[in-house]
PDB file of C-alpha atoms and ligand atoms in Angstrom:
ATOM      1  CA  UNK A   1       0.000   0.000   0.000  1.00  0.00           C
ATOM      2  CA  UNK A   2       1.582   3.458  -1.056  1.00  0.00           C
ATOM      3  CA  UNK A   3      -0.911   5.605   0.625  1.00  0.00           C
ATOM      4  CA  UNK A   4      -0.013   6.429   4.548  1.00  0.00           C
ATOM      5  CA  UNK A   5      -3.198   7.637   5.666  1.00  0.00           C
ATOM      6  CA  UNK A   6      -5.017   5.504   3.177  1.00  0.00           C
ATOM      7  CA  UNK A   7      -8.060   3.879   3.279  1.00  0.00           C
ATOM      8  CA  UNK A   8     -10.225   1.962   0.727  1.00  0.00           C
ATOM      9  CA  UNK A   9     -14.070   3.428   0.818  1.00  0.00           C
ATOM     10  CA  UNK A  10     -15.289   1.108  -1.755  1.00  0.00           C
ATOM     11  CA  UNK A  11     -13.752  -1.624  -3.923  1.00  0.00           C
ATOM     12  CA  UNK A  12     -16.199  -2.471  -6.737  1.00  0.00           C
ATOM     13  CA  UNK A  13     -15.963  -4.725  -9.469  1.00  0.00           C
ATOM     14  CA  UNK A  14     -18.085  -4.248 -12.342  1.00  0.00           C
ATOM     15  CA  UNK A  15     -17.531  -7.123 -14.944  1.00  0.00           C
ATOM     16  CA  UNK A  16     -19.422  -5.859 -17.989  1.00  0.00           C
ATOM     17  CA  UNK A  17     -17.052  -3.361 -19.374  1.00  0.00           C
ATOM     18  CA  UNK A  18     -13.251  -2.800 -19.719  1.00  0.00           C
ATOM     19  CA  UNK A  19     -13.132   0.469 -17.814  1.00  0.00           C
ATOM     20  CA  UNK A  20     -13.848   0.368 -14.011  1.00  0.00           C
ATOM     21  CA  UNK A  21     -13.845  -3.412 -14.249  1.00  0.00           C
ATOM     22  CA  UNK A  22     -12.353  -3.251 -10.856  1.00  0.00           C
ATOM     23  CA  UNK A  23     -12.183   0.225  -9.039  1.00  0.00           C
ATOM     24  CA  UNK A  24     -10.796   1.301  -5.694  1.00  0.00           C
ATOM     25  CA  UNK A  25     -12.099   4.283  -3.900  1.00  0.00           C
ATOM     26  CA  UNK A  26      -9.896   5.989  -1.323  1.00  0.00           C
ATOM     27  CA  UNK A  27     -10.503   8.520   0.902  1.00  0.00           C
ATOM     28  CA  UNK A  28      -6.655   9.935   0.618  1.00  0.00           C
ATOM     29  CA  UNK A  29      -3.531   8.506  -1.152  1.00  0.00           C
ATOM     30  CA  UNK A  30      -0.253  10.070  -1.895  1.00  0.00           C
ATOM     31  CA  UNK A  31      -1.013   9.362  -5.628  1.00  0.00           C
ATOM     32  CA  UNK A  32      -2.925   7.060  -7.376  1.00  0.00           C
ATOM     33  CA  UNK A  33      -0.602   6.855  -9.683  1.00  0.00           C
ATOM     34  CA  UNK A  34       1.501   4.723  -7.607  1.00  0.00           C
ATOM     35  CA  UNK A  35      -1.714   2.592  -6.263  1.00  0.00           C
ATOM     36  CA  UNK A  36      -2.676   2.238  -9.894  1.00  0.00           C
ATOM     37  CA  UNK A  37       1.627   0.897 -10.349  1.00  0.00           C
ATOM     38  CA  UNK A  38       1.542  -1.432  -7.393  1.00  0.00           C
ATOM     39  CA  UNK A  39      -2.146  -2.814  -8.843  1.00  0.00           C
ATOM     40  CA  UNK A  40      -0.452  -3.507 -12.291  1.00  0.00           C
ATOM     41  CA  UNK A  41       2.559  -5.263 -10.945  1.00  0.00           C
ATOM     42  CA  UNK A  42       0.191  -7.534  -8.828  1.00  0.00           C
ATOM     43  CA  UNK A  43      -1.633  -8.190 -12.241  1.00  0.00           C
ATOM     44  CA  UNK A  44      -4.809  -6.934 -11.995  1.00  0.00           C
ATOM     45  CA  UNK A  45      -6.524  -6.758 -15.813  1.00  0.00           C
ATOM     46  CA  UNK A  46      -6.881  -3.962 -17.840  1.00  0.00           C
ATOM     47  CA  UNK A  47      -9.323  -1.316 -16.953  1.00  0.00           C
ATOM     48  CA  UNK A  48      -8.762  -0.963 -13.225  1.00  0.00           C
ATOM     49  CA  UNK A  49      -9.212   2.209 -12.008  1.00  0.00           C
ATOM     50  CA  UNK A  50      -8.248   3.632  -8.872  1.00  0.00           C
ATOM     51  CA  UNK A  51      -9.511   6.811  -7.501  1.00  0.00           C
ATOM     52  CA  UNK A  52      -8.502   9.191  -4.405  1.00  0.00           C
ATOM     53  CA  UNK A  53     -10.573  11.862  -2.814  1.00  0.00           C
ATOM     54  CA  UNK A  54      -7.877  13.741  -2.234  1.00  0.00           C
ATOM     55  CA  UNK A  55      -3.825  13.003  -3.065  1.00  0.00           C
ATOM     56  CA  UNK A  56      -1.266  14.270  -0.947  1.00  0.00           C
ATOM     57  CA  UNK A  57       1.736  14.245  -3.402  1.00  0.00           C
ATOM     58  CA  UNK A  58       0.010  14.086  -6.746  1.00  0.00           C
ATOM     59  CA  UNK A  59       2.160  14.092  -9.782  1.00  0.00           C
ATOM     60  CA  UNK A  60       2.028  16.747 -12.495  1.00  0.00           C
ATOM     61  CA  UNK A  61       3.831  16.175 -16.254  1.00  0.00           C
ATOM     62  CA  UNK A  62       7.490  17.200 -16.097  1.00  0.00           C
ATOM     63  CA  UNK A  63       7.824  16.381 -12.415  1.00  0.00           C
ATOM     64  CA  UNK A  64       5.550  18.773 -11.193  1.00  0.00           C
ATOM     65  CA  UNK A  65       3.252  18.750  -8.352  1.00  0.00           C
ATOM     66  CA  UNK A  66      -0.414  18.279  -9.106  1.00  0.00           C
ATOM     67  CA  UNK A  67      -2.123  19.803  -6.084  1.00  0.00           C
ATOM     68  CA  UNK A  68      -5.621  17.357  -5.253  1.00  0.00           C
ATOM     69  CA  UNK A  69      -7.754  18.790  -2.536  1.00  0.00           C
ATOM     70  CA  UNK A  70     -11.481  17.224  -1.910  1.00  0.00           C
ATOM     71  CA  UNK A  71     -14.307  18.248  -4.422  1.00  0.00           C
ATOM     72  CA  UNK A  72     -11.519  17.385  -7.651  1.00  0.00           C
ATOM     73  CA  UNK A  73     -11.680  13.709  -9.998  1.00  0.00           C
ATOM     74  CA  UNK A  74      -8.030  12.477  -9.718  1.00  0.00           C
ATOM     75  CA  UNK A  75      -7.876   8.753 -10.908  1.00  0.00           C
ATOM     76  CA  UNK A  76      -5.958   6.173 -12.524  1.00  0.00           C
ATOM     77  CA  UNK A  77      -6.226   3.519 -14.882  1.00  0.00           C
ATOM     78  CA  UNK A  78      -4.470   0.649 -15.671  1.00  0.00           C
ATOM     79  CA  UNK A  79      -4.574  -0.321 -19.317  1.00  0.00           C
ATOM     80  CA  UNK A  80      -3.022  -3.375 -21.277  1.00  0.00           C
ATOM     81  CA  UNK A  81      -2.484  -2.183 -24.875  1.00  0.00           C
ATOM     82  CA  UNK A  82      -1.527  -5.370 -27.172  1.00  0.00           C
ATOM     83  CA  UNK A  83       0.246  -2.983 -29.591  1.00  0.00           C
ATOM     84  CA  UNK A  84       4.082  -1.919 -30.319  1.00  0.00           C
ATOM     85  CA  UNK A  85       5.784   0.424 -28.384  1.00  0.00           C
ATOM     86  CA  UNK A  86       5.954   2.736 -31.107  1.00  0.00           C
ATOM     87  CA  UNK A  87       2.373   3.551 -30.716  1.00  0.00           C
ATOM     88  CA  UNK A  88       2.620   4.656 -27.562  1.00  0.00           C
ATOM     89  CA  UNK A  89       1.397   8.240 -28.601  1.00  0.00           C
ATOM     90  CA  UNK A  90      -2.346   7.473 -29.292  1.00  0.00           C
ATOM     91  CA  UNK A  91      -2.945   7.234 -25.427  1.00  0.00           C
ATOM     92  CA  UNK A  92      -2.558  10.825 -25.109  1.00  0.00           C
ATOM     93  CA  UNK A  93      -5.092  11.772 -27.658  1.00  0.00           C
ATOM     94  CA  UNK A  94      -7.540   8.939 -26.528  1.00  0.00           C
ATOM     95  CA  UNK A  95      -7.458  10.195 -22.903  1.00  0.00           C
ATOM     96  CA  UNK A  96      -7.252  13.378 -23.741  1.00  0.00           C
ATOM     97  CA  UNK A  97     -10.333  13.512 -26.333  1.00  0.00           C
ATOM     98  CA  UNK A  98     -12.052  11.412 -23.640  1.00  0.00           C
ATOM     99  CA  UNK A  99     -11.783  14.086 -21.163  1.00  0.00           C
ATOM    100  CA  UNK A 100     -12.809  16.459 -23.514  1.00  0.00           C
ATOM    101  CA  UNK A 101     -15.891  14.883 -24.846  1.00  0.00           C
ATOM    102  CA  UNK A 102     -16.990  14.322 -20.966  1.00  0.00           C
ATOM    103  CA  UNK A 103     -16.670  18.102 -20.443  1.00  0.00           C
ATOM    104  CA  UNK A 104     -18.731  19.028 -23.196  1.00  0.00           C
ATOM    105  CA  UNK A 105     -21.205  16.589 -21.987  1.00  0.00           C
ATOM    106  CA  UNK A 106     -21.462  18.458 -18.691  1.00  0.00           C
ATOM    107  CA  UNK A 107     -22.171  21.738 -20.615  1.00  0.00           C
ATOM    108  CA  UNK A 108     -18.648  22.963 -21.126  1.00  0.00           C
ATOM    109  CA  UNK A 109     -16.965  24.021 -24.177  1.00  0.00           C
ATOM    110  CA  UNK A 110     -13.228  22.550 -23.701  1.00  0.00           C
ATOM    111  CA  UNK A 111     -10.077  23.016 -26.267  1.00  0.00           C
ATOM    112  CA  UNK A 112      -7.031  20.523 -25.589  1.00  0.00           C
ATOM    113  CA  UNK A 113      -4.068  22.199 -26.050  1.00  0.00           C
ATOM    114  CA  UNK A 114      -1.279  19.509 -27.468  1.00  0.00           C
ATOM    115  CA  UNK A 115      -1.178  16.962 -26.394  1.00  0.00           C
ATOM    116  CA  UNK A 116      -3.003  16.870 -23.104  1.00  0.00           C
ATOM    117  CA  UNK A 117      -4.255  19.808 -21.252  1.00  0.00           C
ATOM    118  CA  UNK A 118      -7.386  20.325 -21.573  1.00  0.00           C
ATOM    119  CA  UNK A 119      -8.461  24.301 -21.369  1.00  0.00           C
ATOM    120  CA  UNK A 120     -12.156  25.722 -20.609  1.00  0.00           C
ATOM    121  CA  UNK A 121     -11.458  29.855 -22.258  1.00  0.00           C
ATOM    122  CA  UNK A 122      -7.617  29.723 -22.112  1.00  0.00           C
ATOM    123  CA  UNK A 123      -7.887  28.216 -18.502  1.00  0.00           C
ATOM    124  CA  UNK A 124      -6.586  24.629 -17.547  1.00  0.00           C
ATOM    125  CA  UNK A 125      -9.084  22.349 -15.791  1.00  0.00           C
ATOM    126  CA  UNK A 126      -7.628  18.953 -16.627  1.00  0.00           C
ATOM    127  CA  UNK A 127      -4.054  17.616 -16.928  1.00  0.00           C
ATOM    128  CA  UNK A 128      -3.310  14.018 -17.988  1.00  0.00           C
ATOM    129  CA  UNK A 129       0.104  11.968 -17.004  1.00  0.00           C
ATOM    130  CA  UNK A 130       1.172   8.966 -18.707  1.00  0.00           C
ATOM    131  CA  UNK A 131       3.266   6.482 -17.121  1.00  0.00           C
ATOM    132  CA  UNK A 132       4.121   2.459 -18.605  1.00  0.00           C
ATOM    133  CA  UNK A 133       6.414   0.160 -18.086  1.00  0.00           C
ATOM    134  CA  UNK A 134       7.466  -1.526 -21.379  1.00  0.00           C
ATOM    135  CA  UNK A 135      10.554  -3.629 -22.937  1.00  0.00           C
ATOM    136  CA  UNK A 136      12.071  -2.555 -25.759  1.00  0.00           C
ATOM    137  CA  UNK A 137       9.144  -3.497 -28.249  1.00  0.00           C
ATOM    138  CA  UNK A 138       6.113  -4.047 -26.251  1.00  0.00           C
ATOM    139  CA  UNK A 139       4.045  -2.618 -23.629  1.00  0.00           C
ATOM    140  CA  UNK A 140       3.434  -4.129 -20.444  1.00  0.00           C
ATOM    141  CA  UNK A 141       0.867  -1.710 -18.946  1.00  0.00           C
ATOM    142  CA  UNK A 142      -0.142   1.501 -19.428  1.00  0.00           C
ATOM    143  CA  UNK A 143      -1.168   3.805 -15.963  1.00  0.00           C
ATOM    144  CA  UNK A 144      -3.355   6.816 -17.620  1.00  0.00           C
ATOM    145  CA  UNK A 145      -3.341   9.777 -14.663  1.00  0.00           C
ATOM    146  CA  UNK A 146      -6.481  12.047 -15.225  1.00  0.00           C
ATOM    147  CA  UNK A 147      -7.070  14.691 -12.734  1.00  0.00           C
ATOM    148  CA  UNK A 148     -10.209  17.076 -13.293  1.00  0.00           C
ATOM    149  CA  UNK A 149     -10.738  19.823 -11.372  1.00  0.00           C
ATOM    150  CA  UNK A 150     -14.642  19.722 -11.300  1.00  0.00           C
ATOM    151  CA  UNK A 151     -15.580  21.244  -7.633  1.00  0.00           C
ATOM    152  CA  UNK A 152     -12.525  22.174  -6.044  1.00  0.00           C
ATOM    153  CA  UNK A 153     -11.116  25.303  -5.403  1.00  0.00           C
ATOM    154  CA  UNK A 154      -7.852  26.222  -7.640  1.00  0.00           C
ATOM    155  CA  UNK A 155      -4.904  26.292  -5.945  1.00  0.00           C
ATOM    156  CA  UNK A 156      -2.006  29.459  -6.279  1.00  0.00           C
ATOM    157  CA  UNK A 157      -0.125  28.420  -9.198  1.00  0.00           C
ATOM    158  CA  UNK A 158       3.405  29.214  -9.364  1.00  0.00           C
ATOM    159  CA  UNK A 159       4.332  31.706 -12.065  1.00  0.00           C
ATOM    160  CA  UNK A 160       4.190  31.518 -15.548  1.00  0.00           C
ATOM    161  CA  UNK A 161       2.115  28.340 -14.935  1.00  0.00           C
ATOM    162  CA  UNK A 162      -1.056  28.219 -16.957  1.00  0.00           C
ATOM    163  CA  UNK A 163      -4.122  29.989 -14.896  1.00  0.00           C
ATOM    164  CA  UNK A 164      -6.399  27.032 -13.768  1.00  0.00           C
ATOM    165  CA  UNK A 165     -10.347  26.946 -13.773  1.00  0.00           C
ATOM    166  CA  UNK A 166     -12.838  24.223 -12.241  1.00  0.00           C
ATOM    167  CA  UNK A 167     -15.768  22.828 -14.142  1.00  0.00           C
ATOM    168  CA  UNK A 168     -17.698  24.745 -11.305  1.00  0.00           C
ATOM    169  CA  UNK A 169     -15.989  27.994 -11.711  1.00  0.00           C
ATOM    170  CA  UNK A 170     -17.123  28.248 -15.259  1.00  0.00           C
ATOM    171  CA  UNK A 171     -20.553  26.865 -14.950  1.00  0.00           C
ATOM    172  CA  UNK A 172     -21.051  28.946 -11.596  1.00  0.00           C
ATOM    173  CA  UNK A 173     -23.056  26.127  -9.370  1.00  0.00           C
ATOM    174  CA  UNK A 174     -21.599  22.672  -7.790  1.00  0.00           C
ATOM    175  CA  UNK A 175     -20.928  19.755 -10.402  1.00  0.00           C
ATOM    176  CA  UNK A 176     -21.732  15.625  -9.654  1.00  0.00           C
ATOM    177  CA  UNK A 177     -18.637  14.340  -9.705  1.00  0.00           C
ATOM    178  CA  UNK A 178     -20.336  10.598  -9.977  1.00  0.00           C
ATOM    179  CA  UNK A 179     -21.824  12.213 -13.239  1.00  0.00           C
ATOM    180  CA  UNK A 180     -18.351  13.377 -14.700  1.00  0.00           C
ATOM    181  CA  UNK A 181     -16.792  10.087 -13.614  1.00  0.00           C
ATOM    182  CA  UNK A 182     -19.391   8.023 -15.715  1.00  0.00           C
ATOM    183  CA  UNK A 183     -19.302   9.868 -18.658  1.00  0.00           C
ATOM    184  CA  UNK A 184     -15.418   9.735 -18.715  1.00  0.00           C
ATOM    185  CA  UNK A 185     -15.819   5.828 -18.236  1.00  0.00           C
ATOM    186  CA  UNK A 186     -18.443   6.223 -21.192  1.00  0.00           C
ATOM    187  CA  UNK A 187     -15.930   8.123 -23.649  1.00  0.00           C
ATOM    188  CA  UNK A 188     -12.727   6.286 -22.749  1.00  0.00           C
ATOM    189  CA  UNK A 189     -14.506   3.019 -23.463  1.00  0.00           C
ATOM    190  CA  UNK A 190     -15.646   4.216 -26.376  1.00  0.00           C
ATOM    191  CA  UNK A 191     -12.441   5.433 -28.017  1.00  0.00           C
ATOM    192  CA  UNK A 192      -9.995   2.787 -26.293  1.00  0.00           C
ATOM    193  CA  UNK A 193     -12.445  -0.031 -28.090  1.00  0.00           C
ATOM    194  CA  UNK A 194     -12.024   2.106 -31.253  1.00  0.00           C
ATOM    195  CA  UNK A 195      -7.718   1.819 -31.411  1.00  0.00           C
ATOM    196  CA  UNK A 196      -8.211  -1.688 -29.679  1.00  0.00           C
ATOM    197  CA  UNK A 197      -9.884  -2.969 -33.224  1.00  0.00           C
ATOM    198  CA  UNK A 198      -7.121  -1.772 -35.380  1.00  0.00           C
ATOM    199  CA  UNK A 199      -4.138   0.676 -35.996  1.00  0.00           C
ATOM    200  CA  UNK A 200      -6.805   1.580 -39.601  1.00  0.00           C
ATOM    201  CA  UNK A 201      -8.429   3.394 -36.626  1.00  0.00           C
ATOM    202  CA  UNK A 202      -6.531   5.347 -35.407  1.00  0.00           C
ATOM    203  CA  UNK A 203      -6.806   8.375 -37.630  1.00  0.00           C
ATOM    204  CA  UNK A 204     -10.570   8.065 -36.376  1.00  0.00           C
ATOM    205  CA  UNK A 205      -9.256   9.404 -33.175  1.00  0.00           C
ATOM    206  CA  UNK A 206      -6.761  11.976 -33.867  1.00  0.00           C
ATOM    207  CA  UNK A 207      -9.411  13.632 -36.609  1.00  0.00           C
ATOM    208  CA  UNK A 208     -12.173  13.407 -33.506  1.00  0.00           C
ATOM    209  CA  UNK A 209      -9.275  14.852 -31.149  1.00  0.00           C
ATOM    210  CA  UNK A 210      -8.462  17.818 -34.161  1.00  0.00           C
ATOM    211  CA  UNK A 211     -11.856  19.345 -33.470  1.00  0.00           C
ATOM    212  CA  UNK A 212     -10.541  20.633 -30.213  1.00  0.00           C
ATOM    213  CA  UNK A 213      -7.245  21.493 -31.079  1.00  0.00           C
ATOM    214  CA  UNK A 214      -6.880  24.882 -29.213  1.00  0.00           C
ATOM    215  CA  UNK A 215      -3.062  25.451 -31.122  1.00  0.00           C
ATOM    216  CA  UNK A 216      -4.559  25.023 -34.519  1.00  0.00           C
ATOM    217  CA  UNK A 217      -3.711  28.077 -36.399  1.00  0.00           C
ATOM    218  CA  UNK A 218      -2.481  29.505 -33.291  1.00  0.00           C
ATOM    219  CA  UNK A 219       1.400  31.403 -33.178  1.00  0.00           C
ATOM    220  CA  UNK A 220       3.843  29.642 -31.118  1.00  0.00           C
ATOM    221  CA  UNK A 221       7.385  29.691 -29.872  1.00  0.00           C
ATOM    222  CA  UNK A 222       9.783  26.758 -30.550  1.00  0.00           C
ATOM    223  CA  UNK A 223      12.962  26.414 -28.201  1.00  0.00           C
ATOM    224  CA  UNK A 224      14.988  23.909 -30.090  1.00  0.00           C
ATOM    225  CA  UNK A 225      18.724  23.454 -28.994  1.00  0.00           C
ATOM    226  CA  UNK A 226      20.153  26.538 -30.776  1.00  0.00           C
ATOM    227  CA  UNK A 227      21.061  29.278 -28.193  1.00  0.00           C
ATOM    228  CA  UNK A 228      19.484  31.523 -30.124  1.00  0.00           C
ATOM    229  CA  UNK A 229      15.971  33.173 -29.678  1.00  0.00           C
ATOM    230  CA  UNK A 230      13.078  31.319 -30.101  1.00  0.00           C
ATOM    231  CA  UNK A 231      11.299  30.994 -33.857  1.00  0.00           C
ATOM    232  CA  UNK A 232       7.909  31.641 -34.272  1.00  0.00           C
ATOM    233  CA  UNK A 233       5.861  29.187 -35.968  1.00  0.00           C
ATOM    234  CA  UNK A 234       2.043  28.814 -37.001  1.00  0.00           C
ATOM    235  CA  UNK A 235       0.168  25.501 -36.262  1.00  0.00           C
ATOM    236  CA  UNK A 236      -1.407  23.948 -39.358  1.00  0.00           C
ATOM    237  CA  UNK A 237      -2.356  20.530 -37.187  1.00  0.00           C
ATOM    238  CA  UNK A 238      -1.467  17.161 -36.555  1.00  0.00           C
ATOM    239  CA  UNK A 239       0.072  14.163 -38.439  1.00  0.00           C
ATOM    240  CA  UNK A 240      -2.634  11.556 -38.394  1.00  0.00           C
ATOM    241  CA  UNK A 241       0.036   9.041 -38.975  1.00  0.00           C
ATOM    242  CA  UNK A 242       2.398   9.729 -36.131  1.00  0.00           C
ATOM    243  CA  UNK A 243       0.611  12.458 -33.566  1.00  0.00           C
ATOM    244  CA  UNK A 244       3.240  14.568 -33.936  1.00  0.00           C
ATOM    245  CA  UNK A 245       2.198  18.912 -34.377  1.00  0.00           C
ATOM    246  CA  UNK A 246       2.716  20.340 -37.524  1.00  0.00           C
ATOM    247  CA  UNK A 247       3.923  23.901 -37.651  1.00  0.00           C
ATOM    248  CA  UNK A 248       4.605  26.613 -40.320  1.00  0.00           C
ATOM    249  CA  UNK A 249       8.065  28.112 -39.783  1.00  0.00           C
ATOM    250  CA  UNK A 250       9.380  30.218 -42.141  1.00  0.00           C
ATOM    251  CA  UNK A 251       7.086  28.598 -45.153  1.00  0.00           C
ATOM    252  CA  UNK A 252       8.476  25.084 -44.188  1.00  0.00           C
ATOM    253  CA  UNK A 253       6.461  22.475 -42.513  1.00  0.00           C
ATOM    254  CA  UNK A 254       8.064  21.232 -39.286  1.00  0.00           C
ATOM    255  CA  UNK A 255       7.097  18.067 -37.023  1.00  0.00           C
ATOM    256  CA  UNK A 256       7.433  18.220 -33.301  1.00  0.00           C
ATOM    257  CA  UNK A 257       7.135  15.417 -30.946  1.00  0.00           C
ATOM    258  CA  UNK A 258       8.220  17.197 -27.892  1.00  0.00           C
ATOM    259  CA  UNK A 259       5.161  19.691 -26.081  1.00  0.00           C
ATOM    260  CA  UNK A 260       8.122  20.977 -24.039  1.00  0.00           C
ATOM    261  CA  UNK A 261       9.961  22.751 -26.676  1.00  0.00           C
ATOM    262  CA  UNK A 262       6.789  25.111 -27.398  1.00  0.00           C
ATOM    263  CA  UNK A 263       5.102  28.409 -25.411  1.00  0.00           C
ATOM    264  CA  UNK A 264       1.885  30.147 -26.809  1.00  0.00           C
TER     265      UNK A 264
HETATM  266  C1  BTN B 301      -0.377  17.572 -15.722  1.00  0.00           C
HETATM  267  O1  BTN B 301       0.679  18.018 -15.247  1.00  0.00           O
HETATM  268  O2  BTN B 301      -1.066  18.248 -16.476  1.00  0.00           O
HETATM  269  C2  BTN B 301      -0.820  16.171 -15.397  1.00  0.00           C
HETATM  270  C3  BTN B 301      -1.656  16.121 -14.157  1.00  0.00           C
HETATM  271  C4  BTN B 301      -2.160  14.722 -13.814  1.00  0.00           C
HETATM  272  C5  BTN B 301      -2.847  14.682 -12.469  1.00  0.00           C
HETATM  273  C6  BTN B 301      -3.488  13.349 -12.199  1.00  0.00           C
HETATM  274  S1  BTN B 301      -4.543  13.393 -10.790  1.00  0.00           S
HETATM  275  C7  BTN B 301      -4.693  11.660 -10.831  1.00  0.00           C
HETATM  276  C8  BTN B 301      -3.333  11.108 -11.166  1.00  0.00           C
HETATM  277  N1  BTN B 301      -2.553  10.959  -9.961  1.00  0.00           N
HETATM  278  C9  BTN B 301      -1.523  11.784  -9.920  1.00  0.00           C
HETATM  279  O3  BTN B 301      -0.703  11.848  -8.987  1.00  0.00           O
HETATM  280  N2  BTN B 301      -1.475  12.518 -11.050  1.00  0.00           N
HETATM  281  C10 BTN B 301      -2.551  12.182 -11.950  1.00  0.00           C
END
C-alpha cells in the first residue's frame, strides 16, 4: 500500500465493461498513480481504475506537483495495450479527447491544447500523465493519470504556470462528480475499443481529437537546442500518422514530438 493515511471506501468490481472493471475508492492517497503501479505489478486486468478523494503528493507532467484537494476527480487507470511500443502516442489523444468529450457533456466548451491539457477559455481544468512500463518493443501496462478539477477550489499556481479553472468555476453552481466520472468511463470506453480494433483506426481518433485542437492556427514559440531566440511558428495541425504537431516556420512544414519545446 503506497498511501499512509489511506483507506479503501469502496472496492467495486463491475464485470461488464473494460473500464472500471475493478475500481478502488480511497478517501486519501499520496497518488494514485503509484496505487494504480503497485495494482499492475500484482496483475490486476486492464481497466482498473483507482480513484482518491484527495492526493497528498500528486504528480504533475514534467515532475511537477499536481495539487488534489477534496471536491476534484483524480484517478488512474491501468490499461493493457496489445500494440508496439511505437504507438505509444495514441494514449494521449484517446485520454485526452475522452476528457474532452466528458466536459462538453457536462455543458462545457473545452479546447485541448497539445497533447493533453485540456483548457475551458484559455484556462486549464484537466491535466493528464502517462506512465508504462514496457521492454524494448512491447508494452506491459499503461497507468493513464487524469485529474479534473470539477468542484474544487484552484490552488495558487506558481508563475508563468497556466491559470487554472474548475468545471464549477465556469458553470457557476456545484458539479456531480459521480456524473463526470461516468461519462469519462463512457468516452474512454468508447475510443480505447475504437484503437483496440485496429491501428486503420486510429486516424478516427486523432481527426475526432483535431476538433478541439486549441493550437490550430495559433502562433507559437519553438525552443529547439540553438542558443538563439526562439522561432515563431504557425500551427497547421497534426500528423494523423504519427501524432506529432505540424507547424509553419518560415514557409516550411516542421514536425514536433516534444510539447516541451513550445510556449503560446
Ligand atoms: C499535468 O501536469 O497536467 C498532469 C496532471 C495529472 C494529475 C493526475 S490526478 C490523478 C493522477 N494521480 C496523480 O498523482 N497525477 C494524476
Amino acid at each position: 500500500m503506497s498511501g499512509q493515511q489511506s483507506r479503501l471506501i469502496e472496492r467495486i468490481n463491475k464485470r461488464d465493461k473494460v473500464i472500471g472493471c475493478y475500481e478502488f475508492i480511497y478517501e486519501t492517497l499520496d497518488s494514485t498513480m503509484l496505487q494504480a503501479k503497485e495494482l499492475a505489478e500484482k496483475n490486476f486486468p486492464e481497466g482498473t481504475v483507482v480513484i482518491a478523494e484527495e492526493q497528498t503528493h500528486g504528480k504533475g507532467r514534467n515532475g511537477r506537483v499536481w495539487i488534489s484537494p477534496k471536491g476534484g476527480l483524480w484517478l488512474s487507470i491501468v490499461l493493457r495495450p496489445k500494440i508496439d511500443i511505437s504507438y505509444m502516442f495514441i494514449f494521449s489523444y484517446i485520454v485526452s479527447l475522452s476528457v474532452a468529450e466528458t466536459l462538453q457533456r457536462i455543458g462545457v466548451n473545452p479546447k485541448i491544447k497539445w497533447p493533453n491539457d485540456i483548457l475551458i477559455e484559455n484556462k486549464k481544468v484537466a491535466g493528464i500523465l502517462i506512465d508504462s512500463k514496457s521492454t524494448d518493443t512491447e508494452i506491459e501496462y499503461i497507468i493513464t493519470g487524469i485529474g479534473i478539477n470539477v468542484n474544487n477550489e484552484i490552488p495558487e499556481l506558481p508563475e508563468n504556470a497556466i491559470e487554472g479553472t474548475s468545471i464549477r468555476e465556469y458553470l457557476g453552481r456545484k458539479v456531480d462528480i459521480e456524473r463526470v466520472k461516468r461519462y469519462l468511463y463512457d468516452s474512454l470506453e468508447k475510443n480505447y475499443s475504437i484503437i483496440r480494433k485496429s491501428k486503420e483506426n486510429y486516424v478516427e481518433i486523432l481527426k475526432k481529437w483535431d476538433n478541439f485542437n486549441f493550437l490550430k492556427g495559433r502562433t507559437v514559440r519553438i525552443y529547439d537546442k540553438s542558443p538563439s531566440a526562439p522561432k515563431l511558428g504557425k500551427v497547421i495541425g497534426i500528423n494523423f500518422n504519427t501524432g506529432s504537431l505540424i507547424v509553419e516556420v518560415n514557409s516550411k512544414k516542421i514536425e514536433l514530438l516534444d510539447s516541451a519545446t513550445i510556449r503560446t
